[in-house]
Coordinates of C-alpha atoms in Angstrom, one line a residue:
Chain A
M8 CA 21.5 -1.2 29.1
S9 CA 20.3 0.0 25.8
K10 CA 17.7 2.7 25.6
V11 CA 14.1 1.7 26.1
W12 CA 11.7 4.1 24.3
D13 CA 8.4 4.9 25.8
V14 CA 6.7 4.5 22.4
I15 CA 7.8 3.2 19.0
I16 CA 5.4 3.9 16.2
V17 CA 5.7 2.0 12.9
G18 CA 4.4 4.1 10.1
A19 CA 4.5 7.9 9.6
G20 CA 1.1 8.3 7.8
P21 CA -1.9 10.2 9.2
A22 CA -2.4 7.8 12.1
G23 CA 1.3 7.4 13.1
M24 CA 2.0 11.1 12.9
S25 CA -1.1 12.1 14.9
A26 CA -0.2 9.6 17.6
A27 CA 3.4 10.8 17.8
I28 CA 2.2 14.4 18.2
E29 CA 0.2 13.3 21.3
T30 CA 2.9 11.1 22.9
A31 CA 5.8 13.4 22.3
G32 CA 3.7 16.4 23.2
H33 CA 3.0 14.8 26.6
G34 CA 6.7 14.2 27.2
L35 CA 7.0 10.5 26.2
S36 CA 10.2 9.5 24.4
T37 CA 8.9 8.6 20.9
L38 CA 10.6 6.9 18.0
V39 CA 8.8 6.8 14.6
V40 CA 10.1 4.5 11.8
D41 CA 8.8 4.5 8.2
R42 CA 10.1 2.8 5.1
Q43 CA 9.5 5.8 2.9
T44 CA 12.0 8.6 2.6
E45 CA 9.6 11.2 4.0
P46 CA 6.7 11.3 6.5
G47 CA 3.2 11.4 5.1
G48 CA 2.2 7.9 4.3
Q49 CA 0.5 7.3 0.9
I50 CA -2.4 9.8 1.2
Y51 CA 0.0 12.6 2.1
R52 CA 2.9 11.1 0.2
S53 CA 5.8 13.6 -0.1
V54 CA 3.5 16.5 0.8
G55 CA 6.4 18.4 2.5
S56 CA 8.4 18.5 -0.7
S57 CA 6.0 17.7 -3.5
P58 CA 6.1 19.6 -6.8
M59 CA 2.3 19.2 -6.7
S60 CA 1.6 20.8 -3.3
G61 CA -1.2 23.3 -3.7
K62 CA -2.3 21.7 -7.0
L63 CA -4.2 18.7 -5.8
G64 CA -6.9 20.1 -3.6
S65 CA -7.5 20.1 0.1
D66 CA -7.5 16.3 0.5
Y67 CA -3.8 16.4 -0.1
A68 CA -2.9 19.9 1.1
D69 CA -4.4 19.1 4.6
G70 CA -1.5 16.9 5.2
L71 CA 1.1 19.7 5.1
P72 CA 0.3 21.2 8.5
L73 CA 0.2 17.7 10.0
V74 CA 3.6 16.8 8.6
K75 CA 5.0 20.1 9.9
R76 CA 3.6 19.6 13.4
F77 CA 4.9 16.1 13.4
L78 CA 8.5 17.1 12.4
Q79 CA 8.4 19.7 15.2
C80 CA 6.8 17.5 17.9
G81 CA 10.0 16.2 19.5
A82 CA 9.6 12.6 18.3
Q83 CA 12.7 11.0 16.6
F84 CA 11.9 10.1 13.0
E85 CA 13.8 7.5 11.1
A86 CA 13.1 7.4 7.4
G87 CA 13.9 4.5 5.1
A88 CA 13.6 2.2 8.1
N89 CA 11.9 -1.1 7.1
V90 CA 10.5 -3.1 10.0
W91 CA 11.0 -6.9 9.6
D92 CA 10.1 -8.4 12.9
I93 CA 8.0 -7.4 15.9
A94 CA 7.5 -8.5 19.4
P95 CA 5.5 -6.8 22.2
D96 CA 8.5 -4.9 23.5
R97 CA 10.8 -4.9 20.5
V98 CA 11.0 -3.8 16.9
Y99 CA 13.6 -5.0 14.4
Y100 CA 14.3 -2.9 11.4
S101 CA 16.6 -2.5 8.5
Q102 CA 18.0 0.9 7.4
Q103 CA 20.6 1.6 4.8
G104 CA 21.5 -2.1 4.6
K105 CA 22.0 -2.4 8.4
S106 CA 19.7 -4.1 10.9
Q107 CA 19.1 -3.3 14.5
F108 CA 16.4 -3.7 17.2
V109 CA 14.9 -1.1 19.4
R110 CA 12.9 -1.6 22.6
A111 CA 9.8 0.2 23.8
R112 CA 7.2 0.1 26.5
Q113 CA 4.4 0.5 24.0
V114 CA 4.4 -0.3 20.3
L115 CA 1.9 1.2 17.8
L116 CA 1.6 -0.4 14.4
A117 CA 0.2 2.2 12.0
T118 CA 1.2 0.7 8.7
G119 CA -1.9 1.5 6.7
A120 CA -3.4 -0.1 3.7
M121 CA -2.7 -1.1 0.2
E122 CA -4.6 -1.4 -3.1
R123 CA -6.4 -4.8 -3.3
P124 CA -4.4 -6.7 -5.9
V125 CA -6.9 -8.3 -8.4
P126 CA -5.2 -10.5 -11.0
L127 CA -6.4 -10.4 -14.6
P128 CA -4.7 -11.5 -17.8
G129 CA -2.0 -9.0 -18.8
W130 CA -1.8 -7.2 -15.5
T131 CA 2.0 -7.9 -15.3
L132 CA 2.7 -6.1 -18.5
P133 CA 4.8 -2.9 -18.4
G134 CA 2.4 0.1 -18.6
V135 CA -0.1 -1.5 -16.2
M136 CA 0.0 -0.3 -12.6
G137 CA -2.2 0.4 -9.7
S138 CA -4.2 3.6 -9.9
G139 CA -2.9 4.5 -6.4
A140 CA 0.6 3.9 -7.7
S141 CA 0.1 6.4 -10.4
D142 CA -1.2 8.8 -7.7
V143 CA 2.0 8.3 -5.8
L144 CA 4.0 9.2 -8.8
L145 CA 2.0 12.3 -9.3
K146 CA 2.4 13.4 -5.6
S147 CA 6.0 12.5 -5.2
A148 CA 7.5 13.3 -8.6
G149 CA 4.9 15.3 -10.5
L150 CA 4.5 12.5 -13.1
L151 CA 1.4 11.6 -15.0
P152 CA 0.8 9.0 -17.8
E153 CA 0.9 10.6 -21.3
G154 CA -2.2 8.7 -22.3
P155 CA -4.3 7.4 -23.7
V156 CA -5.1 5.9 -20.3
V157 CA -7.7 3.2 -19.5
L158 CA -8.9 3.3 -15.9
C159 CA -10.4 0.1 -14.7
G160 CA -11.9 -0.8 -11.4
N161 CA -14.2 0.1 -8.5
G162 CA -13.6 2.5 -5.6
P163 CA -13.4 6.2 -4.8
L164 CA -9.8 6.3 -6.0
I165 CA -10.9 5.5 -9.6
L166 CA -13.0 8.7 -9.5
Q167 CA -10.1 10.7 -8.1
A168 CA -7.7 9.4 -10.7
A169 CA -10.2 10.3 -13.5
V170 CA -10.5 13.8 -12.1
H171 CA -6.8 14.3 -11.8
L172 CA -6.2 13.0 -15.4
S173 CA -8.8 15.3 -16.9
H174 CA -7.6 18.2 -14.8
F175 CA -4.1 17.8 -16.4
K176 CA -5.6 17.1 -19.8
V177 CA -4.3 13.6 -20.1
P178 CA -6.4 11.7 -22.7
V179 CA -8.5 9.0 -21.2
A180 CA -9.7 6.3 -23.6
G181 CA -12.2 5.0 -21.2
V182 CA -13.2 4.4 -17.5
L183 CA -14.3 0.8 -17.0
L184 CA -16.3 0.6 -13.8
T185 CA -16.4 -3.0 -12.4
G186 CA -18.7 -2.4 -9.5
R187 CA -22.1 -4.1 -9.4
L188 CA -25.1 -2.0 -10.4
G189 CA -26.9 -3.3 -7.3
N190 CA -24.3 -1.8 -5.0
A191 CA -26.0 1.6 -5.1
M192 CA -29.3 0.1 -4.0
R193 CA -27.7 -1.9 -1.2
A194 CA -25.9 1.2 -0.1
M195 CA -29.1 3.2 0.2
K196 CA -29.9 1.2 3.4
H197 CA -27.1 3.2 5.0
A198 CA -28.0 6.5 3.3
S199 CA -28.6 8.2 6.7
G200 CA -24.9 8.1 7.2
I201 CA -24.5 10.7 4.5
L202 CA -25.8 13.3 7.0
A203 CA -22.8 12.7 9.2
R204 CA -20.4 13.9 6.5
P205 CA -22.4 15.9 3.9
G206 CA -19.3 17.8 2.6
Y207 CA -17.4 14.6 2.0
F208 CA -20.3 13.0 0.3
L209 CA -20.8 16.0 -2.0
H210 CA -17.1 16.0 -2.8
G211 CA -17.5 12.4 -3.9
M212 CA -20.6 13.1 -5.9
N213 CA -18.8 16.0 -7.6
M214 CA -16.0 13.7 -8.6
A215 CA -18.5 11.1 -9.9
A216 CA -20.3 13.8 -11.9
K217 CA -17.1 15.0 -13.5
T218 CA -16.1 11.5 -14.4
F219 CA -19.5 10.5 -15.9
L220 CA -19.8 13.8 -17.8
G221 CA -16.2 14.2 -18.9
Q222 CA -15.1 10.6 -19.7
K223 CA -16.4 7.7 -21.7
C224 CA -17.5 5.4 -18.8
V225 CA -18.6 1.8 -19.1
L226 CA -20.8 0.6 -16.2
G227 CA -20.6 -3.0 -15.1
A228 CA -17.6 -3.9 -17.2
Q229 CA -16.4 -7.5 -16.7
D230 CA -14.0 -10.2 -17.9
V231 CA -11.2 -7.6 -18.4
S232 CA -7.9 -8.6 -20.0
I233 CA -4.9 -6.7 -21.3
R234 CA -2.5 -7.6 -24.1
E235 CA 0.3 -6.0 -25.9
S236 CA -0.7 -4.4 -29.2
G237 CA 1.8 -2.7 -31.5
Q238 CA 3.6 -0.1 -29.4
G239 CA 0.9 0.0 -26.7
L240 CA -1.7 -2.0 -24.9
S241 CA -5.1 -3.2 -25.7
V242 CA -7.8 -3.6 -23.0
S243 CA -10.5 -6.1 -23.8
F244 CA -13.7 -6.3 -21.8
A245 CA -17.3 -7.5 -21.9
T246 CA -20.2 -5.1 -21.4
R247 CA -23.3 -5.9 -19.3
S248 CA -25.1 -7.2 -22.4
G249 CA -22.1 -9.6 -23.0
K250 CA -20.7 -7.7 -26.0
R251 CA -16.9 -7.8 -26.3
K252 CA -15.1 -4.5 -26.8
S253 CA -11.6 -3.2 -26.7
L254 CA -9.8 0.0 -26.1
A255 CA -6.2 1.0 -27.0
A256 CA -4.1 2.5 -24.3
S257 CA -0.5 3.3 -23.5
T258 CA -1.1 3.0 -19.7
V259 CA -3.7 1.0 -17.8
L260 CA -4.5 1.9 -14.2
L261 CA -6.2 -0.8 -12.1
H262 CA -8.0 -0.3 -8.8
E263 CA -10.3 -2.6 -6.8
G264 CA -10.4 -0.8 -3.5
V265 CA -8.1 -0.5 -0.6
V266 CA -7.5 -3.1 2.1
S267 CA -5.5 -3.3 5.3
E268 CA -1.9 -4.4 4.9
S269 CA -2.1 -7.0 7.6
R270 CA 1.2 -8.8 7.2
I271 CA 2.8 -7.1 10.2
T272 CA -0.1 -7.6 12.5
R273 CA -0.4 -11.2 11.4
L274 CA 3.3 -11.7 12.1
A275 CA 2.6 -10.4 15.6
R276 CA -0.1 -13.1 15.9
L277 CA -2.7 -10.5 16.8
R278 CA -6.4 -11.4 16.6
H279 CA -7.9 -10.5 13.3
A280 CA -11.4 -10.0 11.9
W281 CA -13.0 -10.5 8.5
D282 CA -14.8 -7.7 6.8
Q283 CA -17.6 -9.4 4.8
T284 CA -18.7 -6.4 2.7
Q285 CA -15.2 -5.2 1.6
R286 CA -13.7 -8.7 1.9
Y287 CA -10.5 -8.3 3.7
W288 CA -8.8 -9.4 7.0
H289 CA -7.8 -6.7 9.4
V290 CA -6.5 -6.5 12.9
D291 CA -9.1 -6.4 15.7
A292 CA -8.6 -3.5 18.1
D293 CA -10.7 -1.4 20.4
M294 CA -11.2 2.4 20.1
W295 CA -7.9 3.0 21.9
G296 CA -6.0 0.8 19.5
Q297 CA -5.5 -2.0 22.1
T298 CA -5.1 -5.4 20.3
S299 CA -5.2 -8.9 21.6
A300 CA -1.5 -8.5 22.8
P301 CA -0.7 -6.2 25.7
G302 CA 1.5 -3.2 24.7
L303 CA 0.8 -3.7 21.0
R304 CA -1.6 -1.2 19.5
T305 CA -2.8 -0.3 16.0
A306 CA -4.5 2.7 14.5
G307 CA -5.7 4.0 11.1
D308 CA -6.3 1.9 8.0
T309 CA -4.5 -1.1 9.6
V310 CA -7.6 -1.5 11.8
T311 CA -10.3 -0.6 9.3
V312 CA -10.0 1.2 6.0
R313 CA -11.8 4.5 6.6
G314 CA -9.4 7.1 5.1
A315 CA -7.2 9.9 6.3
L316 CA -9.6 11.9 8.5
A317 CA -10.5 8.8 10.6
A318 CA -6.9 7.7 10.7
R319 CA -5.8 11.0 12.1
A320 CA -8.4 10.9 14.8
E321 CA -7.7 7.3 15.7
G322 CA -4.0 8.0 15.9
S323 CA -4.6 10.9 18.3
L324 CA -6.9 8.7 20.5
V325 CA -4.3 5.9 20.7
G326 CA -1.6 8.5 21.4
L327 CA -3.7 9.9 24.3
D328 CA -4.4 6.4 25.7
I329 CA -0.7 5.5 25.6
C330 CA 0.0 8.7 27.6
R331 CA -2.6 7.5 30.2
E332 CA -1.2 4.0 30.2
L333 CA 2.3 5.4 30.9
G334 CA 1.2 7.7 33.6
R335 CA 1.3 11.0 31.7
L336 CA -2.4 11.7 31.6
P337 CA -5.1 11.0 34.3
L338 CA -8.1 9.2 33.0
A339 CA -10.4 12.3 33.2
E340 CA -7.8 14.4 31.2
R341 CA -7.5 11.7 28.6
D342 CA -11.3 11.6 28.1
R343 CA -11.5 15.4 27.9
E344 CA -8.8 15.6 25.3
A345 CA -10.3 12.7 23.4
R346 CA -13.6 14.4 22.9
P347 CA -13.0 16.1 19.5
F348 CA -11.4 13.0 18.1
L349 CA -14.3 10.8 19.2
R350 CA -16.7 13.1 17.4
T351 CA -14.7 12.9 14.2
I352 CA -14.6 9.1 14.4
R353 CA -18.3 8.9 15.1
R354 CA -19.0 10.9 11.9
C355 CA -16.6 8.7 9.8
K356 CA -18.1 5.5 11.2
A357 CA -21.6 6.7 10.3
L358 CA -20.8 7.2 6.7
Q359 CA -18.6 4.1 6.2
P360 CA -21.3 1.4 5.8
F361 CA -22.6 3.4 2.8
L362 CA -19.2 3.7 1.2
D363 CA -18.4 0.1 1.9
E364 CA -21.6 -1.1 0.2
Y365 CA -21.4 1.3 -2.7
F366 CA -17.9 0.3 -3.6
A367 CA -18.2 -3.4 -2.5
P368 CA -16.0 -5.6 -4.7
T369 CA -17.7 -7.7 -7.4
P370 CA -17.2 -11.4 -6.5
A371 CA -16.8 -12.4 -10.2
M372 CA -13.9 -9.9 -10.5
L373 CA -12.1 -11.6 -7.6
Q374 CA -12.2 -15.0 -9.4
P375 CA -9.2 -14.7 -11.7
H376 CA -9.4 -15.8 -15.4
P377 CA -7.4 -19.1 -15.9
D378 CA -4.8 -17.2 -17.9
A379 CA -4.2 -14.5 -15.2
I380 CA -0.9 -14.7 -13.4
V381 CA -1.9 -14.8 -9.7
C382 CA 1.5 -15.1 -8.1
R383 CA 3.6 -12.5 -10.0
C384 CA 6.8 -13.5 -8.3
E385 CA 6.6 -17.3 -9.1
E386 CA 4.7 -16.7 -12.4
L387 CA 1.8 -19.0 -11.5
T388 CA -1.4 -18.6 -13.3
A389 CA -4.9 -19.2 -11.9
R390 CA -5.0 -22.4 -14.1
D391 CA -1.8 -23.7 -12.3
L392 CA -3.3 -23.0 -8.9
S393 CA -6.8 -24.3 -9.7
E394 CA -5.2 -27.6 -10.6
A395 CA -3.6 -27.9 -7.2
I396 CA -6.7 -26.7 -5.4
R397 CA -8.9 -29.3 -7.2
G398 CA -6.3 -31.9 -6.3
G399 CA -7.3 -31.4 -2.7
C400 CA -6.1 -28.2 -1.1
Y401 CA -8.1 -26.3 1.6
S402 CA -5.8 -23.5 2.9
P403 CA -3.5 -20.8 1.5
D404 CA -0.5 -22.3 3.5
G405 CA -1.3 -25.7 2.0
L406 CA -1.5 -24.3 -1.5
K407 CA 1.8 -22.5 -0.9
A408 CA 3.5 -25.8 0.1
Q409 CA 2.0 -27.6 -2.9
A410 CA 2.3 -25.1 -5.8
R411 CA 4.6 -22.3 -4.5
P412 CA 2.3 -19.2 -4.6
G413 CA 3.6 -16.7 -2.1
M414 CA 7.1 -18.1 -2.1
G415 CA 8.7 -15.2 -4.0
T416 CA 10.1 -11.8 -2.9
C417 CA 6.8 -10.1 -2.1
Q418 CA 6.1 -13.0 0.3
G419 CA 2.4 -13.4 -0.7
R420 CA 1.4 -9.7 -0.2
V421 CA 0.1 -9.6 -3.8
C422 CA -1.4 -13.1 -4.3
G423 CA -2.6 -13.8 -0.8
Q424 CA -6.1 -12.5 -1.1
A425 CA -6.7 -13.9 -4.6
V426 CA -5.7 -17.3 -3.3
V427 CA -8.2 -17.1 -0.4
E428 CA -10.9 -16.2 -2.9
M429 CA -10.0 -19.0 -5.2
I430 CA -9.9 -21.7 -2.5
A431 CA -13.2 -20.5 -0.9
D432 CA -14.9 -20.6 -4.3
A433 CA -13.6 -24.0 -5.4
Q434 CA -14.1 -25.7 -2.1
G435 CA -17.3 -24.0 -1.1
M436 CA -15.7 -22.8 2.2
P437 CA -16.7 -19.5 4.0
L438 CA -14.0 -16.9 3.4
E439 CA -13.7 -16.1 7.1
N440 CA -12.5 -19.7 7.7
L441 CA -9.5 -19.1 5.4
P442 CA -6.8 -16.9 6.9
L443 CA -4.2 -15.4 4.7
Y444 CA -0.7 -17.1 4.5
T445 CA 1.1 -17.3 7.8
A446 CA 3.4 -14.4 8.1
Q447 CA 7.0 -15.2 9.2
P448 CA 10.0 -13.0 9.9
P449 CA 11.8 -11.3 8.2
L450 CA 8.8 -9.4 6.7
F451 CA 10.8 -8.8 3.5
P452 CA 13.9 -10.4 2.0
L453 CA 17.1 -9.6 4.0
R454 CA 20.7 -10.4 3.2
L455 CA 22.0 -13.1 5.5
G456 CA 25.1 -10.9 6.1
E457 CA 22.8 -8.2 7.4
L458 CA 21.4 -10.5 10.0
I459 CA 24.8 -11.8 11.0
E460 CA 26.2 -8.3 11.4
M461 CA 23.3 -7.2 13.6
P462 CA 24.3 -6.4 17.1
S463 CA 23.0 -9.3 19.3
P464 CA 20.9 -8.6 22.4
S465 CA 23.9 -9.6 24.6
D466 CA 26.1 -6.8 23.1
L467 CA 23.6 -4.3 24.2
L468 CA 22.9 -5.3 27.8
Chain B
M18 CA 5.0 6.9 -21.2
F19 CA 4.9 9.2 -18.2
K20 CA 5.4 13.0 -18.4
K21 CA 6.2 15.8 -16.0
V22 CA 3.2 18.0 -15.2
S23 CA 5.1 20.0 -12.6
E24 CA 8.7 20.9 -12.0
S25 CA 10.0 20.5 -8.5
K26 CA 12.1 23.3 -7.0
G27 CA 14.8 20.8 -5.9
K28 CA 18.2 20.6 -7.6
T29 CA 19.0 18.3 -10.5
I30 CA 21.5 15.5 -10.0
T31 CA 23.0 12.8 -12.4
I32 CA 22.4 9.1 -12.0
Y33 CA 23.2 6.3 -14.5
F34 CA 20.6 3.9 -15.8
E35 CA 22.1 1.0 -17.7
G36 CA 25.3 3.1 -17.9
Q37 CA 23.6 6.1 -19.5
P38 CA 23.6 9.4 -17.6
L39 CA 20.2 10.7 -16.6
E40 CA 19.4 14.1 -15.2
V41 CA 16.9 13.7 -12.3
E42 CA 15.4 15.7 -9.5
E43 CA 16.8 15.2 -6.0
G44 CA 14.2 13.6 -3.7
M45 CA 12.7 11.3 -6.4
T46 CA 12.7 7.5 -6.0
V47 CA 14.7 5.4 -8.4
A48 CA 11.5 3.8 -9.6
A49 CA 10.1 7.3 -10.6
A50 CA 13.4 8.5 -12.0
V51 CA 13.8 5.6 -14.5
L52 CA 10.2 5.2 -15.4
G53 CA 10.6 7.0 -18.8
P54 CA 14.0 5.7 -19.9
S55 CA 13.1 2.1 -18.9
H56 CA 9.9 2.2 -21.0
G57 CA 8.2 0.9 -17.9
W58 CA 10.2 -2.3 -17.4
T59 CA 12.9 -2.5 -14.8
R60 CA 13.5 -6.2 -14.5
T61 CA 12.6 -9.5 -16.0
S62 CA 10.9 -12.3 -14.0
H63 CA 12.7 -15.6 -13.7
G64 CA 10.7 -16.8 -16.7
G65 CA 12.0 -13.8 -18.8
Q66 CA 8.9 -11.6 -18.8
K67 CA 9.4 -7.9 -18.7
R68 CA 8.1 -6.4 -15.4
G69 CA 7.9 -2.9 -14.0
P70 CA 6.9 -1.2 -10.7
Y71 CA 3.3 -2.0 -9.9
C72 CA 2.5 -0.5 -6.5
Q73 CA 5.1 2.3 -6.0
M74 CA 4.9 1.8 -2.2
G75 CA 7.0 -1.2 -1.3
V76 CA 4.4 -4.0 -1.4
C77 CA 4.8 -5.8 -4.8
H78 CA 8.6 -6.1 -5.2
E79 CA 8.2 -5.8 -8.9
C80 CA 10.7 -2.9 -8.9
L81 CA 13.7 -4.9 -7.7
M82 CA 16.8 -3.5 -9.4
T83 CA 20.6 -3.6 -9.0
I84 CA 21.6 -0.3 -7.4
D85 CA 25.2 0.5 -6.9
G86 CA 26.2 -3.1 -7.3
V87 CA 23.6 -4.5 -4.8
P88 CA 20.9 -6.7 -6.4
N89 CA 17.3 -7.0 -5.2
Q90 CA 16.9 -3.3 -4.2
Q91 CA 13.3 -2.0 -4.1
A92 CA 13.6 1.0 -6.5
C93 CA 10.4 2.5 -5.2
L94 CA 11.8 2.9 -1.7
T95 CA 15.2 4.1 -2.7
A96 CA 15.9 7.8 -3.2
V97 CA 18.2 8.9 -6.0
V98 CA 21.8 9.9 -5.0
E99 CA 24.4 11.7 -7.2
G100 CA 26.3 9.3 -9.3
M101 CA 24.1 6.3 -8.5
Q102 CA 24.5 3.3 -10.9
V103 CA 21.1 1.6 -11.6
F104 CA 20.7 -1.5 -13.6
R105 CA 17.8 -3.7 -14.6
Q106 CA 17.8 -7.0 -13.0
N107 CA 17.3 -10.0 -15.3
G108 CA 15.8 -13.2 -14.0
V109 CA 17.1 -14.4 -10.7
P110 CA 20.0 -12.2 -9.5
D111 CA 23.5 -13.6 -9.2
F112 CA 24.2 -13.6 -5.5
H113 CA 27.7 -14.9 -6.0
K114 CA 28.6 -11.7 -7.8
E115 CA 27.5 -9.7 -4.8
N116 CA 29.3 -11.9 -2.3
S117 CA 32.6 -11.6 -4.2
H118 CA 32.2 -7.7 -4.2
E119 CA 32.8 -7.4 -7.9

């Protein structure tokens, strides 16, 4: 009989590491798999080895003690392990070109979030990347664009990128902010939430002040497009008064917020919920991470995007409840140990509505210009897809069958949300009636040989 | 296009990008290591457009490269190894070539 782990955790970011510290700490056999080469997730990416550790402030440095505790907690950690299928008691993953499956009594999916891909003309050009992607290069390799850089988008990460660039004296040609001006007014309804995390709010205000005072900012930029120009790039945009302007850049960093990467939870056919303010699908789970499938749990940004502090507390809570479920913690003990984490989550939840409204995506930004490549893999423009939608198409899966978006190697991770927005707009359907593409195994392209070579369940019994 | 703002304490190793030797720091991903010498493009789409890594975290699959003879490798999830041979991938990769172990 092959080994059955007490717990398998997919994802070694803040939530996954925190959960593992609880489960391994209470004596449960714990396996943690992550597709990156080191623990940390994206927010604490490479914090254990980074050339930048100590140079990017406490938001990043706070990850180091957590990574150290995780590596010493007794959980087995498998890096470079990419999960490609999931069942309530079973996780299939590929590592170094070989696949295997592992079994567990409880599975925790803590796979985090991704930057919302928002197609615009020219976003496939070399030199254009996600602002979060640039941040990953900074953390993991100490790399920053040489500039001039144009930052474009909406969300706290845009402000953080602007602050990092100016701190390292990278020339910034402009910061195009695509959020609606009314967002601030709408957010004020939730202003009382600021009192729950005043330090965090002031930190954000400080970043905003540095950005507005130190950089050339354009508020309410719209209709953005990028083209090659000489040796570099040219970013064209419309101002609020409708005037067209352009900026020269060598690198363009785009960011339209962060959304749950729900492909793995959709593959597991878990119940999902639609977030109307931030416009994304995310798995539905209770405070202990319990989903609609027994034994399958989630934590952190997979459930709701609230950032690292909340993800750490949620991971700890889920870890504690797994210990209760598997008989390691009496209910009263679980509740006692859960108290500090519940307090943290309460504070994060109180501020979140303010942040969600303030950085709510602009609906017009989410309707791609006809020239924009929406499906990067299959090179399909919004014009190509609109034609198929107008011809009578009412679902992402239907559009995929008719026009091929989502058929390439990324398997619809990049175009999925844009396609939902396009269909909803063209057909006048509510977004919450349009689920993303159906997720199928394998979750990423695998060689057939790797599947054939995989030990079959009968070999292991 | 990208510059180093901080040197790592790790040791330097040699990989090959398009056959040219490249001194890189141990622990880097292939995507980060070839960012400069590739001028930001690491493959072409099947229609021939130049493409480069977009997300750096394994989502977008724009960084697919041929690494040590195996096509379709996600360069942003692969750590550099001494002597590694990294090539741009043009259009749809030739799977027959891989199967014949050339």
